[in-house]
Amino acid sequence: MRTAIVAVLPRLRRFCAAMAGSAADGDDLMQATVERALLRSGQFEPGTRLDSWMFRIAQNLHIDGARAAKRRGTAVDVEVLHSLAGSDGRELVESRSDLAAAQRALQALPEDQRAVFAMVVIEGRSYRDAAEALDLPIGTVMSRLARARGKIAETLAGRQDAQKEAGR
């Protein structure tokens, strides 16, 4: 049986390289295939094709390896990790905090200013569309929007000043 396996090796190597996508990975797959074939040689049915049996072993090992790699994710060398940029936890928390502060500032606006702000800034409607939808003169929409933006900016600027004073 070992001599027959050796005779199949050149074709098995090409098959494994094609399956794995590179010669080096193909060689690893081929080695695992030969190991499995030798360990389970008792399972080989005499009278069937040895090369087909080994190709099936290689294919199953490749599929199993691909599934395992998918579960594990991408392997990264530890030395490379230092050069990778990741999310800054503090920055992430602060941006979430800023968003929450902006939402609180919006909610603190008087209802009429909040409605105009929502129509123009959040919904992206034109001043004219907002004026028609809210049944207001366009000048009123513009002045309410200006006051709403000013109040939100003032609230957020005060928050930033407080953060600086707190030593952030």
CSV table of N, CA and C in Angstrom, one decimal:
chain,number,residue,atom,x,y,z
A,1,MET,N,0.8,-1.2,0.0
A,1,MET,CA,0.0,0.0,0.0
A,1,MET,C,0.9,1.3,0.0
A,2,ARG,N,1.9,1.3,0.8
A,2,ARG,CA,2.8,2.5,0.8
A,2,ARG,C,3.4,2.8,-0.5
A,3,THR,N,3.8,1.7,-1.3
A,3,THR,CA,4.3,2.0,-2.6
A,3,THR,C,3.3,2.6,-3.5
A,4,ALA,N,2.1,2.2,-3.4
A,4,ALA,CA,1.0,2.7,-4.2
A,4,ALA,C,0.7,4.2,-3.9
A,5,ILE,N,0.8,4.5,-2.6
A,5,ILE,CA,0.6,5.9,-2.1
A,5,ILE,C,1.7,6.8,-2.7
A,6,VAL,N,3.0,6.3,-2.7
A,6,VAL,CA,4.1,7.1,-3.2
A,6,VAL,C,3.9,7.3,-4.7
A,7,ALA,N,3.3,6.4,-5.4
A,7,ALA,CA,3.1,6.5,-6.9
A,7,ALA,C,2.0,7.6,-7.1
A,8,VAL,N,1.1,7.8,-6.2
A,8,VAL,CA,0.0,8.8,-6.4
A,8,VAL,C,0.5,10.2,-6.0
A,9,LEU,N,1.6,10.3,-5.3
A,9,LEU,CA,2.0,11.6,-4.7
A,9,LEU,C,2.1,12.8,-5.7
A,10,PRO,N,2.7,12.6,-6.9
A,10,PRO,CA,2.8,13.8,-7.8
A,10,PRO,C,1.4,14.3,-8.2
A,11,ARG,N,0.5,13.5,-8.5
A,11,ARG,CA,-0.9,14.0,-8.8
A,11,ARG,C,-1.6,14.5,-7.6
A,12,LEU,N,-1.4,13.9,-6.5
A,12,LEU,CA,-2.0,14.4,-5.2
A,12,LEU,C,-1.5,15.7,-4.9
A,13,ARG,N,-0.2,15.9,-5.1
A,13,ARG,CA,0.4,17.3,-4.8
A,13,ARG,C,-0.2,18.3,-5.7
A,14,ARG,N,-0.4,18.1,-7.0
A,14,ARG,CA,-1.0,19.1,-7.9
A,14,ARG,C,-2.4,19.3,-7.4
A,15,PHE,N,-3.2,18.3,-7.1
A,15,PHE,CA,-4.6,18.4,-6.6
A,15,PHE,C,-4.6,19.3,-5.4
A,16,CYS,N,-3.8,19.0,-4.4
A,16,CYS,CA,-3.8,19.7,-3.1
A,16,CYS,C,-3.4,21.2,-3.3
A,17,ALA,N,-2.4,21.4,-4.2
A,17,ALA,CA,-2.1,22.8,-4.5
A,17,ALA,C,-3.2,23.6,-5.1
A,18,ALA,N,-3.9,22.9,-6.0
A,18,ALA,CA,-5.1,23.6,-6.6
A,18,ALA,C,-6.2,23.8,-5.6
A,19,MET,N,-6.4,22.9,-4.7
A,19,MET,CA,-7.4,23.0,-3.7
A,19,MET,C,-7.1,24.1,-2.7
A,20,ALA,N,-5.8,24.2,-2.3
A,20,ALA,CA,-5.4,25.1,-1.2
A,20,ALA,C,-5.1,26.5,-1.8
A,21,GLY,N,-4.8,26.6,-3.0
A,21,GLY,CA,-4.6,27.9,-3.6
A,21,GLY,C,-3.1,28.3,-3.6
A,22,SER,N,-2.2,27.6,-3.0
A,22,SER,CA,-0.8,27.9,-3.0
A,22,SER,C,0.0,26.6,-2.9
A,23,ALA,N,1.2,26.6,-3.3
A,23,ALA,CA,2.0,25.4,-3.3
A,23,ALA,C,2.3,25.0,-1.8
A,24,ALA,N,2.6,26.0,-1.0
A,24,ALA,CA,3.0,25.8,0.4
A,24,ALA,C,1.8,25.2,1.2
A,25,ASP,N,0.6,25.8,1.0
A,25,ASP,CA,-0.6,25.3,1.7
A,25,ASP,C,-1.0,23.9,1.1
A,26,GLY,N,-0.7,23.8,-0.2
A,26,GLY,CA,-1.0,22.5,-0.8
A,26,GLY,C,-0.1,21.4,-0.3
A,27,ASP,N,1.1,21.7,0.0
A,27,ASP,CA,2.0,20.7,0.6
A,27,ASP,C,1.6,20.3,2.0
A,28,ASP,N,1.1,21.3,2.8
A,28,ASP,CA,0.6,21.0,4.1
A,28,ASP,C,-0.7,20.1,4.0
A,29,LEU,N,-1.5,20.4,3.0
A,29,LEU,CA,-2.7,19.6,2.8
A,29,LEU,C,-2.3,18.2,2.4
A,30,MET,N,-1.3,18.1,1.5
A,30,MET,CA,-0.9,16.8,1.0
A,30,MET,C,-0.3,15.9,2.2
A,31,GLN,N,0.5,16.6,3.0
A,31,GLN,CA,1.0,15.9,4.2
A,31,GLN,C,-0.1,15.3,5.1
A,32,ALA,N,-1.0,16.2,5.4
A,32,ALA,CA,-2.2,15.7,6.2
A,32,ALA,C,-2.9,14.6,5.5
A,33,THR,N,-3.1,14.7,4.2
A,33,THR,CA,-3.8,13.6,3.5
A,33,THR,C,-3.0,12.3,3.6
A,34,VAL,N,-1.7,12.3,3.4
A,34,VAL,CA,-0.9,11.1,3.4
A,34,VAL,C,-1.0,10.5,4.8
A,35,GLU,N,-0.8,11.4,5.8
A,35,GLU,CA,-0.9,10.9,7.2
A,35,GLU,C,-2.3,10.2,7.5
A,36,ARG,N,-3.3,10.8,7.1
A,36,ARG,CA,-4.7,10.3,7.3
A,36,ARG,C,-4.8,8.9,6.5
A,37,ALA,N,-4.3,8.9,5.3
A,37,ALA,CA,-4.4,7.7,4.5
A,37,ALA,C,-3.6,6.5,5.2
A,38,LEU,N,-2.4,6.8,5.7
A,38,LEU,CA,-1.6,5.8,6.4
A,38,LEU,C,-2.3,5.4,7.7
A,39,LEU,N,-2.9,6.3,8.4
A,39,LEU,CA,-3.5,5.9,9.7
A,39,LEU,C,-4.8,5.1,9.5
A,40,ARG,N,-5.4,5.4,8.4
A,40,ARG,CA,-6.7,4.7,8.1
A,40,ARG,C,-6.6,3.7,6.9
A,41,SER,N,-5.5,3.2,6.7
A,41,SER,CA,-5.3,2.3,5.5
A,41,SER,C,-6.2,1.1,5.6
A,42,GLY,N,-6.6,0.7,6.8
A,42,GLY,CA,-7.5,-0.4,7.0
A,42,GLY,C,-8.9,-0.1,6.4
A,43,GLN,N,-9.2,1.2,6.2
A,43,GLN,CA,-10.5,1.5,5.7
A,43,GLN,C,-10.6,1.5,4.2
A,44,PHE,N,-9.4,1.4,3.6
A,44,PHE,CA,-9.4,1.4,2.1
A,44,PHE,C,-9.9,0.0,1.6
A,45,GLU,N,-10.8,0.1,0.7
A,45,GLU,CA,-11.4,-1.1,0.1
A,45,GLU,C,-10.6,-1.6,-1.1
A,46,PRO,N,-10.0,-2.7,-1.0
A,46,PRO,CA,-9.2,-3.3,-2.1
A,46,PRO,C,-10.2,-3.4,-3.3
A,47,GLY,N,-9.6,-3.2,-4.5
A,47,GLY,CA,-10.4,-3.2,-5.7
A,47,GLY,C,-10.9,-1.8,-6.1
A,48,THR,N,-10.8,-0.8,-5.2
A,48,THR,CA,-11.2,0.5,-5.6
A,48,THR,C,-9.9,1.3,-5.9
A,49,ARG,N,-10.1,2.5,-6.5
A,49,ARG,CA,-9.0,3.3,-6.9
A,49,ARG,C,-8.4,4.0,-5.7
A,50,LEU,N,-7.1,3.8,-5.4
A,50,LEU,CA,-6.4,4.5,-4.3
A,50,LEU,C,-6.3,6.0,-4.5
A,51,ASP,N,-6.1,6.4,-5.8
A,51,ASP,CA,-6.0,7.9,-6.0
A,51,ASP,C,-7.3,8.6,-5.7
A,52,SER,N,-8.4,8.0,-6.1
A,52,SER,CA,-9.7,8.6,-5.8
A,52,SER,C,-10.0,8.7,-4.3
A,53,TRP,N,-9.6,7.6,-3.6
A,53,TRP,CA,-9.7,7.6,-2.1
A,53,TRP,C,-8.9,8.7,-1.5
A,54,MET,N,-7.7,8.9,-2.0
A,54,MET,CA,-6.8,9.9,-1.4
A,54,MET,C,-7.3,11.3,-1.8
A,55,PHE,N,-7.7,11.5,-3.0
A,55,PHE,CA,-8.3,12.8,-3.4
A,55,PHE,C,-9.5,13.1,-2.6
A,56,ARG,N,-10.3,12.2,-2.2
A,56,ARG,CA,-11.5,12.4,-1.4
A,56,ARG,C,-11.1,12.8,0.0
A,57,ILE,N,-10.0,12.1,0.5
A,57,ILE,CA,-9.5,12.5,1.8
A,57,ILE,C,-9.0,13.9,1.8
A,58,ALA,N,-8.2,14.3,0.8
A,58,ALA,CA,-7.7,15.6,0.6
A,58,ALA,C,-8.8,16.7,0.6
A,59,GLN,N,-9.8,16.3,-0.2
A,59,GLN,CA,-11.0,17.3,-0.3
A,59,GLN,C,-11.7,17.5,1.0
A,60,ASN,N,-11.9,16.4,1.7
A,60,ASN,CA,-12.6,16.5,3.0
A,60,ASN,C,-11.7,17.3,4.0
A,61,LEU,N,-10.4,17.0,4.0
A,61,LEU,CA,-9.5,17.8,4.9
A,61,LEU,C,-9.6,19.3,4.6
A,62,HIS,N,-9.6,19.6,3.3
A,62,HIS,CA,-9.6,21.0,2.8
A,62,HIS,C,-10.9,21.6,3.3
A,63,ILE,N,-12.0,21.0,3.1
A,63,ILE,CA,-13.3,21.5,3.5
A,63,ILE,C,-13.3,21.7,5.0
A,64,ASP,N,-12.9,20.7,5.8
A,64,ASP,CA,-12.8,20.8,7.2
A,64,ASP,C,-12.0,22.0,7.7
A,65,GLY,N,-10.8,22.1,7.0
A,65,GLY,CA,-9.9,23.3,7.3
A,65,GLY,C,-10.5,24.6,7.0
A,66,ALA,N,-11.2,24.7,5.9
A,66,ALA,CA,-11.9,26.0,5.5
A,66,ALA,C,-13.0,26.3,6.5
A,67,ARG,N,-13.7,25.3,7.0
A,67,ARG,CA,-14.8,25.6,8.0
A,67,ARG,C,-14.2,26.0,9.3
A,68,ALA,N,-13.1,25.3,9.7
A,68,ALA,CA,-12.4,25.7,10.9
A,68,ALA,C,-11.8,27.1,10.9
A,69,ALA,N,-11.2,27.5,9.7
A,69,ALA,CA,-10.7,28.8,9.6
A,69,ALA,C,-11.8,29.9,9.6
A,70,LYS,N,-12.9,29.5,9.0
A,70,LYS,CA,-14.0,30.5,9.1
A,70,LYS,C,-14.5,30.7,10.5
A,71,ARG,N,-14.5,29.7,11.3
A,71,ARG,CA,-14.9,29.9,12.7
A,71,ARG,C,-13.9,30.6,13.5
A,72,ARG,N,-12.6,30.3,13.2
A,72,ARG,CA,-11.5,31.0,14.0
A,72,ARG,C,-11.3,32.4,13.6
A,73,GLY,N,-11.6,32.7,12.3
A,73,GLY,CA,-11.3,34.1,11.8
A,73,GLY,C,-9.9,34.2,11.2
A,74,THR,N,-9.5,35.4,10.9
A,74,THR,CA,-8.2,35.6,10.3
A,74,THR,C,-7.1,35.5,11.4
A,75,ALA,N,-6.1,34.7,11.0
A,75,ALA,CA,-4.9,34.6,11.9
A,75,ALA,C,-4.0,35.7,11.7
A,76,VAL,N,-3.6,36.3,12.8
A,76,VAL,CA,-2.7,37.5,12.7
A,76,VAL,C,-1.5,37.2,13.6
A,77,ASP,N,-0.3,37.5,13.0
A,77,ASP,CA,0.9,37.4,13.8
A,77,ASP,C,0.9,38.4,14.9
A,78,VAL,N,1.3,38.0,16.1
A,78,VAL,CA,1.3,38.8,17.3
A,78,VAL,C,2.2,40.1,17.1
A,79,GLU,N,3.3,39.9,16.4
A,79,GLU,CA,4.2,41.0,16.2
A,79,GLU,C,3.6,42.1,15.3
A,80,VAL,N,2.6,41.7,14.4
A,80,VAL,CA,2.0,42.6,13.5
A,80,VAL,C,0.9,43.4,14.2
A,81,LEU,N,0.4,42.8,15.3
A,81,LEU,CA,-0.7,43.5,16.0
A,81,LEU,C,-0.4,44.9,16.5
A,82,HIS,N,0.9,45.1,16.9
A,82,HIS,CA,1.3,46.4,17.4
A,82,HIS,C,1.1,47.5,16.3
A,83,SER,N,1.2,47.1,15.0
A,83,SER,CA,1.1,48.1,14.0
A,83,SER,C,-0.3,48.3,13.5
A,84,LEU,N,-1.2,47.5,13.9
A,84,LEU,CA,-2.6,47.6,13.5
A,84,LEU,C,-3.3,48.7,14.2
A,85,ALA,N,-4.1,49.4,13.5
A,85,ALA,CA,-4.9,50.4,14.2
A,85,ALA,C,-6.2,49.8,14.6
A,86,GLY,N,-6.6,50.1,15.8
A,86,GLY,CA,-7.9,49.6,16.3
A,86,GLY,C,-8.8,50.7,16.8
A,87,SER,N,-9.9,50.4,17.2
A,87,SER,CA,-10.8,51.4,17.8
A,87,SER,C,-10.2,51.9,19.1
A,88,ASP,N,-10.3,53.2,19.3
A,88,ASP,CA,-9.9,53.7,20.5
A,88,ASP,C,-11.1,53.7,21.4
A,89,GLY,N,-11.0,52.9,22.5
A,89,GLY,CA,-12.2,52.8,23.4
A,89,GLY,C,-12.7,54.1,23.9
A,90,ARG,N,-11.7,54.9,24.4
A,90,ARG,CA,-12.1,56.2,24.9
A,90,ARG,C,-12.8,57.1,23.9
A,91,GLU,N,-12.2,57.1,22.7
A,91,GLU,CA,-12.8,57.9,21.6
A,91,GLU,C,-14.2,57.4,21.3
A,92,LEU,N,-14.4,56.1,21.3
A,92,LEU,CA,-15.7,55.5,21.0
A,92,LEU,C,-16.7,55.9,22.1
A,93,VAL,N,-16.3,55.8,23.3
A,93,VAL,CA,-17.2,56.2,24.4
A,93,VAL,C,-17.6,57.6,24.4
A,94,GLU,N,-16.6,58.5,24.1
A,94,GLU,CA,-16.8,59.9,24.0
A,94,GLU,C,-17.7,60.3,22.9
A,95,SER,N,-17.6,59.6,21.7
A,95,SER,CA,-18.4,59.9,20.6
A,95,SER,C,-19.9,59.5,20.9
A,96,ARG,N,-20.0,58.3,21.6
A,96,ARG,CA,-21.4,58.0,22.0
A,96,ARG,C,-21.9,59.0,23.0
A,97,SER,N,-21.1,59.4,23.9
A,97,SER,CA,-21.5,60.4,24.8
A,97,SER,C,-21.8,61.7,24.2
A,98,ASP,N,-21.1,62.1,23.1
A,98,ASP,CA,-21.4,63.3,22.4
A,98,ASP,C,-22.7,63.2,21.7
A,99,LEU,N,-23.0,62.0,21.1
A,99,LEU,CA,-24.3,61.8,20.5
A,99,LEU,C,-25.4,61.9,21.5
A,100,ALA,N,-25.2,61.4,22.6
A,100,ALA,CA,-26.3,61.4,23.7
A,100,ALA,C,-26.5,62.9,24.1
A,101,ALA,N,-25.4,63.6,24.2
A,101,ALA,CA,-25.5,65.1,24.6
A,101,ALA,C,-26.2,65.8,23.5
A,102,ALA,N,-26.0,65.6,22.2
A,102,ALA,CA,-26.7,66.2,21.1
A,102,ALA,C,-28.1,65.9,21.2
A,103,GLN,N,-28.5,64.7,21.4
A,103,GLN,CA,-29.9,64.3,21.5
A,103,GLN,C,-30.6,65.0,22.7
A,104,ARG,N,-29.9,65.1,23.8
A,104,ARG,CA,-30.4,65.8,25.0
A,104,ARG,C,-30.6,67.3,24.7
A,105,ALA,N,-29.7,67.9,24.0
A,105,ALA,CA,-29.8,69.3,23.6
A,105,ALA,C,-31.0,69.5,22.7
A,106,LEU,N,-31.2,68.6,21.8
A,106,LEU,CA,-32.3,68.7,20.8
A,106,LEU,C,-33.6,68.6,21.6
A,107,GLN,N,-33.7,67.6,22.6
A,107,GLN,CA,-34.9,67.5,23.4
A,107,GLN,C,-35.2,68.7,24.3
A,108,ALA,N,-34.1,69.4,24.6
A,108,ALA,CA,-34.3,70.6,25.5
A,108,ALA,C,-34.8,71.8,24.8
A,109,LEU,N,-34.8,71.7,23.4
A,109,LEU,CA,-35.4,72.9,22.6
A,109,LEU,C,-36.9,73.0,22.8
A,110,PRO,N,-37.4,74.2,22.7
A,110,PRO,CA,-38.8,74.4,22.7
A,110,PRO,C,-39.4,73.6,21.5
A,111,GLU,N,-40.6,73.2,21.7
A,111,GLU,CA,-41.3,72.3,20.7
A,111,GLU,C,-41.2,72.9,19.3
A,112,ASP,N,-41.5,74.2,19.1
A,112,ASP,CA,-41.6,74.8,17.8
A,112,ASP,C,-40.2,74.8,17.1
A,113,GLN,N,-39.1,75.1,17.9
A,113,GLN,CA,-37.8,75.0,17.3
A,113,GLN,C,-37.4,73.6,17.0
A,114,ARG,N,-37.8,72.6,17.9
A,114,ARG,CA,-37.4,71.2,17.6
A,114,ARG,C,-38.1,70.7,16.3
A,115,ALA,N,-39.3,71.1,16.1
A,115,ALA,CA,-40.0,70.7,14.9
A,115,ALA,C,-39.3,71.2,13.6
A,116,VAL,N,-38.9,72.5,13.6
A,116,VAL,CA,-38.3,73.1,12.5
A,116,VAL,C,-36.9,72.4,12.3
A,117,PHE,N,-36.2,72.2,13.4
A,117,PHE,CA,-34.8,71.6,13.3
A,117,PHE,C,-35.0,70.2,12.7
A,118,ALA,N,-35.9,69.4,13.2
A,118,ALA,CA,-36.1,68.1,12.7
A,118,ALA,C,-36.5,68.0,11.3
A,119,MET,N,-37.3,69.0,10.8
A,119,MET,CA,-37.7,69.0,9.4
A,119,MET,C,-36.5,69.3,8.5
A,120,VAL,N,-35.8,70.4,8.9
A,120,VAL,CA,-34.7,70.9,8.0
A,120,VAL,C,-33.4,70.1,8.1
A,121,VAL,N,-33.0,69.9,9.4
A,121,VAL,CA,-31.7,69.3,9.6
A,121,VAL,C,-31.7,67.7,9.5
A,122,ILE,N,-32.7,67.2,10.2
A,122,ILE,CA,-32.8,65.7,10.3
A,122,ILE,C,-33.4,65.1,9.1
A,123,GLU,N,-34.5,65.7,8.6
A,123,GLU,CA,-35.2,65.2,7.5
A,123,GLU,C,-34.6,65.7,6.1
A,124,GLY,N,-33.9,66.8,6.2
A,124,GLY,CA,-33.3,67.3,5.0
A,124,GLY,C,-34.2,68.0,4.1
A,125,ARG,N,-35.3,68.5,4.6
A,125,ARG,CA,-36.3,69.2,3.8
A,125,ARG,C,-35.8,70.7,3.6
A,126,SER,N,-36.3,71.3,2.5
A,126,SER,CA,-35.9,72.7,2.3
A,126,SER,C,-36.7,73.6,3.2
A,127,TYR,N,-36.3,74.8,3.3
A,127,TYR,CA,-37.0,75.8,4.2
A,127,TYR,C,-38.4,75.9,3.7
A,128,ARG,N,-38.6,76.0,2.4
A,128,ARG,CA,-39.9,76.1,1.8
A,128,ARG,C,-40.8,74.9,2.2
A,129,ASP,N,-40.3,73.7,2.0
A,129,ASP,CA,-41.0,72.5,2.4
A,129,ASP,C,-41.4,72.5,3.8
A,130,ALA,N,-40.5,72.9,4.7
A,130,ALA,CA,-40.7,72.9,6.1
A,130,ALA,C,-41.8,73.9,6.4
A,131,ALA,N,-41.7,75.1,5.8
A,131,ALA,CA,-42.7,76.1,6.0
A,131,ALA,C,-44.1,75.7,5.6
A,132,GLU,N,-44.2,75.0,4.5
A,132,GLU,CA,-45.5,74.5,4.1
A,132,GLU,C,-46.0,73.4,5.0
A,133,ALA,N,-45.1,72.5,5.4
A,133,ALA,CA,-45.6,71.4,6.2
A,133,ALA,C,-46.0,71.8,7.6
A,134,LEU,N,-45.3,72.9,8.1
A,134,LEU,CA,-45.6,73.4,9.5
A,134,LEU,C,-46.6,74.6,9.4
A,135,ASP,N,-47.0,75.0,8.2
A,135,ASP,CA,-47.9,76.1,8.0
A,135,ASP,C,-47.3,77.4,8.7
A,136,LEU,N,-46.1,77.7,8.4
A,136,LEU,CA,-45.4,78.9,8.9
A,136,LEU,C,-44.8,79.7,7.7
A,137,PRO,N,-44.6,81.0,8.0
A,137,PRO,CA,-43.9,81.8,7.0
A,137,PRO,C,-42.4,81.3,6.9
A,138,ILE,N,-41.9,81.4,5.8
A,138,ILE,CA,-40.5,80.9,5.6
A,138,ILE,C,-39.5,81.7,6.5
A,139,GLY,N,-39.8,82.9,6.8
A,139,GLY,CA,-38.9,83.7,7.7
A,139,GLY,C,-38.9,83.1,9.1
A,140,THR,N,-40.1,82.7,9.5
A,140,THR,CA,-40.2,82.1,10.8
A,140,THR,C,-39.4,80.8,10.9
A,141,VAL,N,-39.5,80.0,9.9
A,141,VAL,CA,-38.7,78.8,9.8
A,141,VAL,C,-37.2,79.1,9.9
A,142,MET,N,-36.8,80.1,9.2
A,142,MET,CA,-35.4,80.4,9.2
A,142,MET,C,-34.9,80.9,10.6
A,143,SER,N,-35.7,81.7,11.3
A,143,SER,CA,-35.4,82.3,12.6
A,143,SER,C,-35.4,81.2,13.6
A,144,ARG,N,-36.4,80.3,13.6
A,144,ARG,CA,-36.5,79.2,14.6
A,144,ARG,C,-35.3,78.3,14.4
A,145,LEU,N,-35.0,78.0,13.2
A,145,LEU,CA,-33.8,77.1,12.9
A,145,LEU,C,-32.5,77.7,13.4
A,146,ALA,N,-32.4,79.0,13.2
A,146,ALA,CA,-31.2,79.7,13.6
A,146,ALA,C,-31.1,79.7,15.2
A,147,ARG,N,-32.2,79.9,15.8
A,147,ARG,CA,-32.2,79.9,17.3
A,147,ARG,C,-31.9,78.4,17.8
A,148,ALA,N,-32.5,77.4,17.1
A,148,ALA,CA,-32.3,76.0,17.5
A,148,ALA,C,-30.8,75.6,17.4
A,149,ARG,N,-30.3,76.0,16.2
A,149,ARG,CA,-28.8,75.7,16.0
A,149,ARG,C,-28.0,76.4,17.0
A,150,GLY,N,-28.3,77.6,17.3
A,150,GLY,CA,-27.5,78.4,18.3
A,150,GLY,C,-27.6,77.7,19.7
A,151,LYS,N,-28.8,77.4,20.1
A,151,LYS,CA,-29.0,76.8,21.4
A,151,LYS,C,-28.2,75.4,21.5
A,152,ILE,N,-28.3,74.6,20.5
A,152,ILE,CA,-27.6,73.3,20.5
A,152,ILE,C,-26.1,73.5,20.5
A,153,ALA,N,-25.6,74.4,19.7
A,153,ALA,CA,-24.2,74.7,19.7
A,153,ALA,C,-23.7,75.2,21.1
A,154,GLU,N,-24.5,76.1,21.7
A,154,GLU,CA,-24.2,76.6,23.0
A,154,GLU,C,-24.2,75.5,24.1
A,155,THR,N,-25.1,74.6,24.0
A,155,THR,CA,-25.2,73.5,25.0
A,155,THR,C,-24.0,72.6,24.8
A,156,LEU,N,-23.7,72.3,23.6
A,156,LEU,CA,-22.5,71.3,23.3
A,156,LEU,C,-21.2,72.0,23.6
A,157,ALA,N,-21.1,73.3,23.4
A,157,ALA,CA,-19.9,74.0,23.7
A,157,ALA,C,-19.7,74.1,25.2
A,158,GLY,N,-20.8,74.3,25.9
A,158,GLY,CA,-20.7,74.3,27.4
A,158,GLY,C,-20.3,72.9,27.9
A,159,ARG,N,-20.7,71.9,27.3
A,159,ARG,CA,-20.3,70.5,27.7
A,159,ARG,C,-18.8,70.3,27.5
A,160,GLN,N,-18.3,70.8,26.3
A,160,GLN,CA,-16.9,70.6,26.0
A,160,GLN,C,-16.1,71.4,27.0
A,161,ASP,N,-16.5,72.6,27.4
A,161,ASP,CA,-15.8,73.4,28.3
A,161,ASP,C,-15.7,72.7,29.7
A,162,ALA,N,-16.8,72.1,30.1
A,162,ALA,CA,-16.9,71.4,31.3
A,162,ALA,C,-16.0,70.2,31.3
A,163,GLN,N,-15.9,69.5,30.2
A,163,GLN,CA,-15.0,68.3,30.0
A,163,GLN,C,-13.5,68.8,30.2
A,164,LYS,N,-13.2,69.9,29.6
A,164,LYS,CA,-11.8,70.4,29.6
A,164,LYS,C,-11.5,70.8,31.1
A,165,GLU,N,-12.4,71.4,31.8
A,165,GLU,CA,-12.1,71.7,33.2
A,165,GLU,C,-12.0,70.5,34.0
A,166,ALA,N,-12.7,69.4,33.7
A,166,ALA,CA,-12.6,68.2,34.5
A,166,ALA,C,-11.3,67.4,34.2
A,167,GLY,N,-10.5,67.9,33.3
A,167,GLY,CA,-9.2,67.3,33.0
A,167,GLY,C,-9.2,66.3,31.9
A,168,ARG,N,-10.1,66.3,31.1
A,168,ARG,CA,-10.1,65.3,30.0
A,168,ARG,C,-9.1,65.7,28.9
